[in-house]
Coordinates of C-alpha atoms and ligand atoms in Angstrom, one line a residue:
Chain A
V1 CA -1.6 -1.3 -33.6
I2 CA -3.7 0.1 -30.7
E3 CA -4.7 3.8 -31.1
F4 CA -6.2 6.0 -28.5
K5 CA -7.6 9.4 -29.5
E6 CA -8.6 11.8 -26.7
I7 CA -9.9 9.0 -24.5
S8 CA -11.7 10.1 -21.3
K9 CA -13.3 8.1 -18.5
V10 CA -15.7 9.6 -16.0
Y11 CA -17.2 7.8 -13.1
K12 CA -20.5 9.1 -11.8
M13 CA -21.4 8.8 -8.1
G14 CA -24.7 10.5 -7.6
D15 CA -24.1 14.1 -8.5
V16 CA -20.4 13.8 -8.0
Q17 CA -18.1 13.1 -11.0
V18 CA -14.7 11.5 -10.9
N19 CA -12.6 12.3 -14.0
A20 CA -10.4 9.2 -13.9
L21 CA -9.0 9.8 -17.4
K22 CA -9.2 13.3 -18.9
S23 CA -7.8 13.1 -22.4
I24 CA -5.5 10.3 -23.3
S25 CA -3.9 10.0 -26.8
F26 CA -1.2 7.6 -27.9
S27 CA -0.5 4.6 -30.1
I28 CA 1.0 1.2 -29.4
E29 CA 2.6 -0.8 -32.2
H30 CA 2.7 -4.6 -32.5
G31 CA 5.6 -6.0 -30.5
D32 CA 6.0 -2.9 -28.2
Y33 CA 7.0 -3.4 -24.6
V34 CA 5.2 -0.6 -22.8
I35 CA 5.6 0.4 -19.2
I36 CA 2.9 2.6 -17.6
M37 CA 3.7 4.4 -14.3
G38 CA 2.2 7.1 -12.2
P39 CA 1.0 7.9 -8.7
S40 CA -1.7 5.8 -6.9
G41 CA -5.1 7.0 -8.3
S42 CA -3.7 8.6 -11.4
G43 CA -5.8 6.3 -13.8
K44 CA -3.4 3.5 -14.7
S45 CA -5.8 0.6 -14.0
T46 CA -8.7 2.5 -15.7
L47 CA -6.5 3.0 -18.8
L48 CA -5.4 -0.7 -18.8
Q49 CA -8.9 -2.0 -18.5
I50 CA -10.0 0.2 -21.5
L51 CA -6.9 -1.0 -23.4
G52 CA -8.0 -4.6 -22.6
C53 CA -11.6 -4.0 -23.8
L54 CA -12.9 -4.7 -20.3
D55 CA -14.4 -1.3 -20.1
R56 CA -15.5 1.4 -22.5
P57 CA -14.3 5.1 -22.5
S58 CA -16.7 7.9 -21.8
S59 CA -15.6 9.7 -24.9
G60 CA -12.8 9.5 -27.5
E61 CA -12.0 6.8 -30.1
I62 CA -10.1 3.5 -29.9
S63 CA -9.0 1.4 -32.8
I64 CA -7.4 -2.0 -32.7
D65 CA -5.8 -2.9 -36.0
G66 CA -7.9 -0.3 -37.8
T67 CA -11.2 -1.4 -36.4
Q68 CA -12.9 1.1 -34.1
T69 CA -13.9 -0.7 -30.9
S70 CA -16.8 1.6 -30.2
K71 CA -18.4 0.1 -33.4
M72 CA -18.0 -3.5 -32.0
N73 CA -20.9 -5.2 -30.1
E74 CA -20.5 -7.1 -26.9
D75 CA -19.9 -10.4 -28.6
Q76 CA -17.1 -9.0 -30.9
L77 CA -15.4 -7.4 -27.9
A78 CA -15.6 -10.6 -25.9
K79 CA -14.0 -12.4 -28.8
V80 CA -11.1 -9.9 -29.0
R81 CA -10.7 -10.1 -25.2
N82 CA -10.6 -13.9 -25.1
R83 CA -8.4 -14.6 -28.2
K84 CA -6.1 -11.6 -28.4
I85 CA -5.7 -10.3 -24.9
G86 CA -4.3 -11.8 -21.7
F87 CA -5.1 -9.6 -18.6
V88 CA -3.4 -9.8 -15.2
F89 CA -5.6 -8.0 -12.7
Q90 CA -4.2 -5.8 -9.9
G91 CA -6.5 -7.7 -7.5
F92 CA -6.0 -11.1 -9.3
N93 CA -9.7 -11.9 -9.6
L94 CA -9.2 -15.7 -9.3
L95 CA -12.3 -17.8 -9.0
P96 CA -12.3 -18.9 -5.3
K97 CA -13.9 -22.3 -5.8
L98 CA -11.4 -23.4 -8.5
T99 CA -7.9 -24.7 -8.0
A100 CA -4.8 -22.9 -9.4
L101 CA -4.9 -25.5 -12.3
E102 CA -8.6 -24.9 -13.0
N103 CA -8.2 -21.1 -12.8
T104 CA -5.4 -21.3 -15.3
M105 CA -7.3 -23.5 -17.7
L106 CA -10.5 -21.4 -17.7
P107 CA -9.5 -19.1 -20.7
M108 CA -8.6 -22.1 -22.8
I109 CA -12.0 -23.6 -22.1
Y110 CA -13.7 -20.5 -23.4
G111 CA -11.2 -19.9 -26.2
N112 CA -11.5 -23.3 -27.8
V113 CA -8.0 -23.1 -29.4
Y114 CA -6.4 -25.7 -27.0
K115 CA -8.5 -28.8 -26.5
G116 CA -8.8 -31.8 -24.2
K117 CA -5.6 -33.1 -22.6
E118 CA -3.6 -30.4 -24.2
R119 CA -5.2 -27.8 -21.9
T120 CA -4.2 -29.6 -18.7
E121 CA -0.6 -30.1 -20.0
R122 CA -0.3 -26.4 -21.0
A123 CA -1.8 -25.2 -17.7
K124 CA 0.7 -27.3 -15.7
E125 CA 3.6 -26.0 -17.8
L126 CA 2.6 -22.4 -17.2
L127 CA 2.2 -22.9 -13.5
Q128 CA 5.7 -24.6 -13.5
D129 CA 7.1 -21.5 -15.3
V130 CA 5.9 -19.3 -12.5
G131 CA 7.2 -21.6 -9.9
L132 CA 3.9 -23.1 -8.7
N133 CA 4.1 -26.8 -9.8
E134 CA 3.7 -27.8 -6.1
R135 CA 0.6 -25.7 -5.6
I136 CA -1.6 -26.6 -8.7
N137 CA -4.4 -28.2 -6.6
H138 CA -4.5 -25.4 -4.0
R139 CA -7.5 -23.0 -4.2
P140 CA -6.8 -19.2 -3.9
N141 CA -7.4 -19.1 -0.1
Q142 CA -4.8 -21.9 0.3
L143 CA -2.2 -19.8 -1.5
S144 CA 0.0 -16.9 -0.4
G145 CA -0.5 -13.5 -1.9
G146 CA 2.4 -13.8 -4.3
Q147 CA 1.3 -17.3 -5.3
Q148 CA -2.2 -16.0 -6.2
Q149 CA -0.6 -13.3 -8.2
R150 CA 1.4 -15.9 -10.1
V151 CA -1.7 -18.0 -10.8
A152 CA -3.3 -14.8 -12.3
I153 CA -0.2 -14.4 -14.5
A154 CA -0.3 -18.0 -15.7
R155 CA -4.0 -17.7 -16.4
A156 CA -3.4 -14.5 -18.5
L157 CA -0.9 -16.4 -20.7
S158 CA -2.9 -19.6 -21.1
N159 CA -4.7 -18.7 -24.4
N160 CA -1.4 -17.6 -26.0
P161 CA -2.6 -14.0 -26.4
S162 CA -0.9 -11.6 -28.8
I163 CA -1.4 -8.7 -26.3
I164 CA -0.5 -9.1 -22.6
L165 CA -1.7 -6.5 -20.2
A166 CA -0.5 -6.8 -16.6
D167 CA -1.6 -4.5 -13.7
E168 CA 1.3 -4.4 -11.2
P169 CA 2.2 -8.1 -11.7
T170 CA 5.1 -8.1 -9.3
G171 CA 3.5 -6.1 -6.5
N172 CA 3.3 -9.1 -4.1
L173 CA 6.6 -10.8 -5.1
D174 CA 10.1 -10.8 -3.7
T175 CA 12.8 -9.4 -5.9
Q176 CA 13.9 -12.9 -7.2
S177 CA 10.4 -14.1 -8.1
G178 CA 9.7 -10.7 -9.7
K179 CA 12.8 -11.0 -11.9
E180 CA 11.6 -14.5 -13.0
I181 CA 8.2 -13.0 -14.0
L182 CA 9.8 -10.2 -15.9
E183 CA 12.0 -12.7 -17.8
I184 CA 8.8 -14.5 -18.9
F185 CA 7.4 -11.2 -20.2
G186 CA 10.7 -10.3 -21.9
R187 CA 10.8 -13.7 -23.7
L188 CA 7.1 -13.3 -24.8
N189 CA 8.0 -9.8 -26.1
S190 CA 11.0 -11.1 -28.0
S191 CA 8.7 -13.7 -29.6
G192 CA 6.6 -10.9 -30.9
K193 CA 3.9 -10.4 -28.3
T194 CA 2.9 -6.9 -27.3
V195 CA 3.4 -6.4 -23.6
I196 CA 1.9 -3.6 -21.6
I197 CA 2.8 -3.5 -17.9
V198 CA 1.5 -1.1 -15.2
T199 CA 4.1 -0.9 -12.4
H200 CA 5.2 1.1 -9.4
D201 CA 8.7 -0.4 -9.5
P202 CA 11.1 2.4 -10.8
D203 CA 13.6 -0.3 -11.9
M204 CA 11.2 -1.4 -14.5
A205 CA 10.9 2.1 -16.2
K206 CA 13.7 1.2 -18.7
K207 CA 12.7 -2.4 -19.3
G208 CA 10.4 -1.5 -22.2
N209 CA 10.8 0.5 -25.4
K210 CA 8.1 2.9 -24.4
L211 CA 7.4 4.5 -21.0
I212 CA 4.0 6.3 -20.4
K213 CA 3.8 8.4 -17.3
L214 CA 0.3 9.3 -16.0
R215 CA -0.6 12.0 -13.5
D216 CA -4.2 13.0 -12.5
G217 CA -5.8 11.3 -15.5
L218 CA -3.5 12.8 -18.1
I219 CA -0.3 11.7 -19.8
E220 CA 2.6 13.6 -18.2
K221 CA 5.1 12.3 -20.7
I222 CA 5.9 9.4 -23.2
E223 CA 9.5 8.3 -23.5
V224 CA 10.5 6.1 -26.4
T225 CA 13.6 4.4 -24.8
G226 CA 14.7 1.9 -27.3
I227 CA 14.2 0.2 -30.7
G228 CA 10.7 -1.4 -30.8
Chain B
V1 CA 7.2 -8.3 24.8
I2 CA 6.0 -10.9 22.3
E3 CA 7.8 -14.3 22.6
F4 CA 7.6 -17.1 20.1
K5 CA 9.0 -20.5 21.1
E6 CA 9.3 -23.2 18.4
I7 CA 6.2 -22.1 16.7
S8 CA 5.0 -24.3 13.8
K9 CA 2.0 -24.1 11.5
V10 CA 0.7 -27.0 9.4
Y11 CA -2.1 -26.7 6.9
K12 CA -3.8 -30.0 6.2
M13 CA -5.4 -30.6 2.7
G14 CA -6.9 -34.0 2.7
D15 CA -3.8 -36.3 3.2
V16 CA -1.4 -33.7 2.1
Q17 CA 0.3 -31.5 4.6
V18 CA 1.8 -28.0 4.1
N19 CA 4.4 -27.0 6.7
A20 CA 4.0 -23.3 6.3
L21 CA 6.1 -22.6 9.5
K22 CA 8.5 -25.3 10.7
S23 CA 10.0 -24.0 13.9
I24 CA 10.1 -20.2 14.6
S25 CA 11.6 -18.7 17.8
F26 CA 12.3 -15.1 18.5
S27 CA 11.2 -12.2 20.7
I28 CA 10.0 -8.7 20.0
E29 CA 10.4 -6.0 22.6
H30 CA 8.0 -3.1 23.2
G31 CA 8.8 -0.3 20.7
D32 CA 10.7 -2.5 18.3
Y33 CA 10.5 -1.7 14.6
V34 CA 10.7 -5.1 12.9
I35 CA 11.0 -5.8 9.2
I36 CA 10.1 -9.3 8.0
M37 CA 11.3 -10.4 4.5
G38 CA 11.5 -13.6 2.5
P39 CA 10.5 -15.2 -0.7
S40 CA 6.9 -15.5 -1.8
G41 CA 5.4 -18.5 0.0
S42 CA 8.1 -18.6 2.8
G43 CA 5.5 -18.1 5.6
K44 CA 5.5 -14.3 6.3
S45 CA 1.7 -13.8 6.2
T46 CA 1.2 -17.0 8.3
L47 CA 3.7 -15.7 10.8
L48 CA 2.1 -12.2 10.9
Q49 CA -1.4 -13.6 11.4
I50 CA -0.2 -15.7 14.4
L51 CA 1.6 -12.6 15.8
G52 CA -1.7 -10.7 15.4
C53 CA -3.7 -13.4 17.2
L54 CA -5.7 -14.0 14.1
D55 CA -4.6 -17.6 13.9
R56 CA -3.2 -20.2 16.3
P57 CA 0.0 -22.1 15.8
S58 CA -0.1 -25.9 15.4
S59 CA 2.6 -26.3 18.1
G60 CA 4.9 -24.1 20.2
E61 CA 4.2 -21.4 22.7
I62 CA 3.4 -17.7 22.4
S63 CA 3.4 -15.2 25.2
I64 CA 2.3 -11.6 25.0
D65 CA 3.5 -9.6 28.1
G66 CA 4.0 -12.8 30.0
T67 CA 0.5 -14.3 29.3
Q68 CA 0.5 -17.4 27.1
T69 CA -2.0 -16.9 24.3
S70 CA -2.7 -20.6 24.1
K71 CA -4.3 -20.3 27.5
M72 CA -6.6 -17.5 26.4
N73 CA -10.2 -18.1 25.2
E74 CA -11.7 -16.6 22.1
D75 CA -13.1 -13.6 23.9
Q76 CA -9.8 -12.7 25.5
L77 CA -8.0 -13.1 22.2
A78 CA -10.6 -10.9 20.5
K79 CA -10.1 -8.3 23.1
V80 CA -6.3 -8.3 22.6
R81 CA -6.8 -8.1 18.9
N82 CA -9.2 -5.2 19.0
R83 CA -7.5 -3.1 21.7
K84 CA -3.8 -3.8 21.3
I85 CA -3.3 -4.8 17.7
G86 CA -3.8 -3.0 14.4
F87 CA -3.6 -5.3 11.3
V88 CA -3.1 -4.3 7.7
F89 CA -4.0 -7.3 5.5
Q90 CA -2.0 -8.2 2.3
G91 CA -5.4 -8.4 0.5
F92 CA -6.9 -5.4 2.4
N93 CA -10.1 -7.2 3.5
L94 CA -12.2 -4.1 3.4
L95 CA -16.0 -4.5 3.7
P96 CA -17.4 -4.0 0.2
K97 CA -20.7 -2.4 1.3
L98 CA -19.0 0.2 3.5
T99 CA -17.4 3.5 2.4
A100 CA -13.7 4.3 3.2
L101 CA -14.9 6.3 6.2
E102 CA -17.1 3.6 7.5
N103 CA -14.5 0.9 7.0
T104 CA -12.0 3.1 9.0
M105 CA -14.5 3.7 11.8
L106 CA -15.4 0.0 12.3
P107 CA -12.6 -0.9 14.8
M108 CA -13.5 2.1 16.9
I109 CA -17.2 1.0 17.0
Y110 CA -16.1 -2.4 18.3
G111 CA -13.4 -1.0 20.6
N112 CA -15.6 1.5 22.4
V113 CA -12.6 3.7 23.3
Y114 CA -13.5 6.5 20.9
K115 CA -17.2 7.5 21.0
G116 CA -19.8 9.4 19.0
K117 CA -18.6 12.4 16.9
E118 CA -15.0 11.7 17.9
R119 CA -15.0 8.6 15.8
T120 CA -15.9 10.4 12.6
E121 CA -13.4 13.1 13.3
R122 CA -10.6 10.7 13.9
A123 CA -11.5 8.5 10.9
K124 CA -11.4 11.6 8.6
E125 CA -8.1 12.7 10.1
L126 CA -6.5 9.2 9.4
L127 CA -7.8 9.2 5.9
Q128 CA -6.4 12.6 5.3
D129 CA -3.0 11.4 6.7
V130 CA -2.9 8.7 4.0
G131 CA -4.0 11.2 1.3
L132 CA -7.6 10.1 0.9
N133 CA -9.7 13.1 2.1
E134 CA -11.2 13.3 -1.3
R135 CA -12.3 9.6 -1.3
I136 CA -13.9 9.1 2.1
N137 CA -17.3 8.3 0.7
H138 CA -16.1 5.9 -2.0
R139 CA -16.7 2.2 -1.5
P140 CA -13.8 -0.2 -2.2
N141 CA -14.8 -0.9 -5.8
Q142 CA -14.8 2.8 -6.4
L143 CA -11.2 3.1 -5.3
S144 CA -7.9 2.3 -7.0
G145 CA -5.8 -0.6 -5.6
G146 CA -3.4 1.7 -3.8
Q147 CA -6.3 3.7 -2.4
Q148 CA -7.9 0.5 -1.0
Q149 CA -4.5 -0.3 0.5
R150 CA -4.4 3.1 2.2
V151 CA -7.9 2.7 3.7
A152 CA -6.8 -0.7 5.1
I153 CA -3.9 1.2 6.7
A154 CA -6.1 4.0 8.2
R155 CA -8.4 1.3 9.5
A156 CA -5.6 -0.5 11.2
L157 CA -4.6 2.6 13.1
S158 CA -8.0 3.8 14.1
N159 CA -8.1 2.2 17.5
N160 CA -4.7 3.7 18.4
P161 CA -3.2 0.2 18.8
S162 CA 0.1 -0.4 20.6
I163 CA 1.2 -3.0 18.1
I164 CA 0.9 -2.4 14.4
L165 CA 1.2 -5.3 12.0
A166 CA 1.3 -4.6 8.3
D167 CA 1.5 -7.2 5.5
E168 CA 3.2 -5.6 2.5
P169 CA 1.5 -2.2 3.1
T170 CA 3.2 -0.4 0.2
G171 CA 2.9 -3.2 -2.5
N172 CA 0.3 -1.2 -4.5
L173 CA 1.8 2.3 -4.0
D174 CA 4.1 4.4 -6.0
T175 CA 7.4 5.4 -4.4
Q176 CA 6.2 8.8 -3.1
S177 CA 2.9 7.4 -1.5
G178 CA 4.9 4.5 -0.1
K179 CA 7.4 7.0 1.5
E180 CA 4.5 8.9 3.1
I181 CA 3.1 5.6 4.6
L182 CA 6.5 4.7 6.0
E183 CA 6.8 8.1 7.5
I184 CA 3.5 7.5 9.4
F185 CA 4.8 4.1 10.7
G186 CA 8.1 5.8 11.7
R187 CA 6.3 8.5 13.6
L188 CA 4.1 5.9 15.4
N189 CA 7.3 3.9 16.3
S190 CA 9.0 7.0 17.6
S191 CA 5.9 7.6 19.8
G192 CA 6.4 4.2 21.4
K193 CA 4.3 1.8 19.2
T194 CA 5.6 -1.6 18.2
V195 CA 5.7 -1.8 14.4
I196 CA 6.1 -5.1 12.5
I197 CA 6.1 -4.9 8.7
V198 CA 6.2 -7.7 6.1
T199 CA 7.7 -6.3 2.9
H200 CA 9.3 -7.3 -0.4
D201 CA 10.9 -3.9 -0.8
P202 CA 14.7 -4.3 -0.2
D203 CA 15.0 -0.6 0.6
M204 CA 13.0 -1.2 3.8
A205 CA 15.4 -3.8 5.2
K206 CA 17.3 -1.2 7.2
K207 CA 14.3 0.9 8.3
G208 CA 13.7 -1.0 11.5
N209 CA 15.9 -2.0 14.4
K210 CA 15.3 -5.7 13.7
L211 CA 15.3 -7.6 10.4
I212 CA 13.9 -11.2 10.3
K213 CA 14.5 -13.2 7.1
L214 CA 12.3 -16.2 6.4
R215 CA 12.9 -19.0 4.0
D216 CA 10.8 -22.1 3.6
G217 CA 9.0 -21.7 7.0
L218 CA 12.2 -21.2 9.0
I219 CA 14.1 -18.1 10.2
E220 CA 17.2 -17.8 7.9
K221 CA 18.6 -15.0 10.0
I222 CA 17.8 -12.2 12.4
E223 CA 19.8 -8.9 12.2
V224 CA 19.6 -6.4 14.9
T225 CA 20.4 -3.2 13.0
G226 CA 20.1 -0.4 15.5
I227 CA 19.2 0.7 18.9
G228 CA 15.6 -0.2 19.7
Ligands
ATP301 N1 -5.0 -22.6 3.9 C1 -3.8 -23.1 3.4 N2 -3.8 -24.4 3.0 C2 -2.7 -24.9 2.5 N3 -1.5 -24.2 2.3 C3 -1.5 -22.9 2.6 C4 -2.7 -22.3 3.2 N4 -2.4 -21.0 3.4 C5 -1.1 -20.8 3.0 N5 -0.6 -22.0 2.5 C6 0.8 -22.2 2.0 O1 1.7 -21.9 3.1 C7 2.8 -21.2 2.6 C8 3.1 -19.9 3.3 O2 2.0 -19.0 3.0 P1 2.2 -17.5 3.4 O3 0.9 -16.8 2.9 O4 2.5 -17.3 4.8 O5 3.4 -17.0 2.5 P2 4.1 -15.5 2.3 O6 5.5 -15.6 2.8 O7 3.2 -14.5 2.9 O8 4.1 -15.3 0.7 P3 3.9 -14.0 -0.2 O9 5.1 -13.2 -0.1 O10 3.6 -14.6 -1.5 O11 2.7 -13.3 0.3 C9 2.6 -21.1 1.1 O12 3.5 -22.0 0.4 C10 1.2 -21.4 0.9 O13 0.9 -22.1 -0.4
ATP302 N1 -16.1 3.0 -9.9 C1 -15.5 4.2 -9.5 N2 -16.2 5.2 -9.1 C2 -15.6 6.4 -8.7 N3 -14.3 6.6 -8.8 C3 -13.5 5.6 -9.2 C4 -14.1 4.3 -9.6 N4 -13.0 3.5 -10.0 C5 -11.9 4.3 -9.8 N5 -12.2 5.5 -9.4 C6 -11.3 6.6 -9.1 O1 -10.6 6.8 -10.4 C7 -9.2 7.2 -10.1 C8 -8.3 6.3 -11.0 O2 -8.4 4.9 -10.5 P1 -7.4 3.8 -11.0 O3 -7.8 2.5 -10.4 O4 -7.3 3.8 -12.5 O5 -6.0 4.4 -10.4 P2 -4.5 3.7 -10.5 O6 -3.6 4.6 -11.2 O7 -4.6 2.3 -11.0 O8 -4.1 3.7 -8.9 P3 -3.2 2.6 -8.1 O9 -1.8 2.8 -8.4 O10 -3.5 2.9 -6.7 O11 -3.7 1.2 -8.4 C9 -9.0 7.0 -8.6 O12 -8.8 8.3 -8.0 C10 -10.2 6.3 -8.1 O13 -10.6 6.7 -6.8
MG303 MG1 -4.3 0.4 -10.2
MG304 MG1 2.0 -13.0 2.2

């Protein structure tokens, strides 16, 4: 269970202050399929990065499975991130000097759960699942936008994380490729993974069992749309 | 008029060859509103970059208003790019050390059509049109994904180009913000600008007077949907 209690995030720019998140409270159960929507600039990526332990809130309390993350040190946070969490960035954040295959393998190298030849096999399989088996040796600047997005997705899944966070994972994909990606997330959720997706696609609003709508750094509403 | 005759584009990677565009022929009239769609990896960005004189084809002939671009040198091409063409990149390509305002002003500084105080005024106006008047002094890493996308759009319009090329300009925007951007493109087209948009959004297919569908580096079909 992930619990957020009155989470805020303030960005300081000189003497100007941007209140990206004002007061956010909700909980996510194991195995939830959560859709987060809201206008551009409403705080979705900020929220997702705090959920993924990639950033800390300015105030408020977060607990993951009962442990308060504010009480964790950097090493403990890094461990949670690497073992439990798979994160698909809105801007992909692929390493430009590595191929699609190497980018996908990177979390496994840090995670030390998959070893040796198993890593390459698993990475190839994941890239095949996202339709990229003919592009595994391309570097990011030798890939289309949607292909880079799919490498970012494969990489996020490579350590078999229990929580998958995806920031607009189909934004650069045609309808068919987008459907195939959503089928992957659906299957992972059916197998027990917690899936949290930020999206601008209104068709996705009903795909999960929970819909969180943000506006101006606040939760406008939460809809529980199905059985968990 | 832009004319493409049997345009191909081959990327070489060692002894492997990627035929990103195989043989593309079509013409675009002044004032057209062209929508380009197709699966991820089908060659849309490659085609748009060649249309925008940002890249050269491997074979085939392009003419813009009767002049063959293959006969132009780098300076002449750069002049066409800067004065006639506004390009919105799929990956935004904003300069990280410049603010939204400075990024938007950059083409005007090179173009030398707008001068002095007029540049700042025009840049502020464009940023207001895309809903960013409260973010003009933010640098790209202080902006959300959709805000960066909108700076890229403002920048593409800053030199008042006669041809606007936009590569998935609403991919990171919610439905409402996306509508507002499309209204801007619609108004520019009504005022005589040629607008060419690559998109994955099926709702946009009928927005133009011409629809070009790509598949595997070839034109699958061209639909002329309205009066130019
Ligand atoms: N520098 C390069 N070297 C090798 N292959 C490349 C290079 N750039 C692009 N490609 C390949 O060319 C094909 C077309 O790429 P392009 O970026 O035009 O696709 P696209 O239609 O824009 O896709 P998307 O919808 O995902 O953005 C892709 O399969 C891509 O892998
Ligand atoms: N480092 C920063 N400094 C100042 N302001 C920031 C910073 N990062 C983000 N912001 C602001 O915080 C707000 C929320 O940003 P966030 O990226 O979470 O939005 P978002 O909902 O993901 O938007 P989009 O749909 O466009 O991706 C935005 O208005 C943005 O300008
Ligand atoms: Mg975002
Ligand atoms: Mg593209």
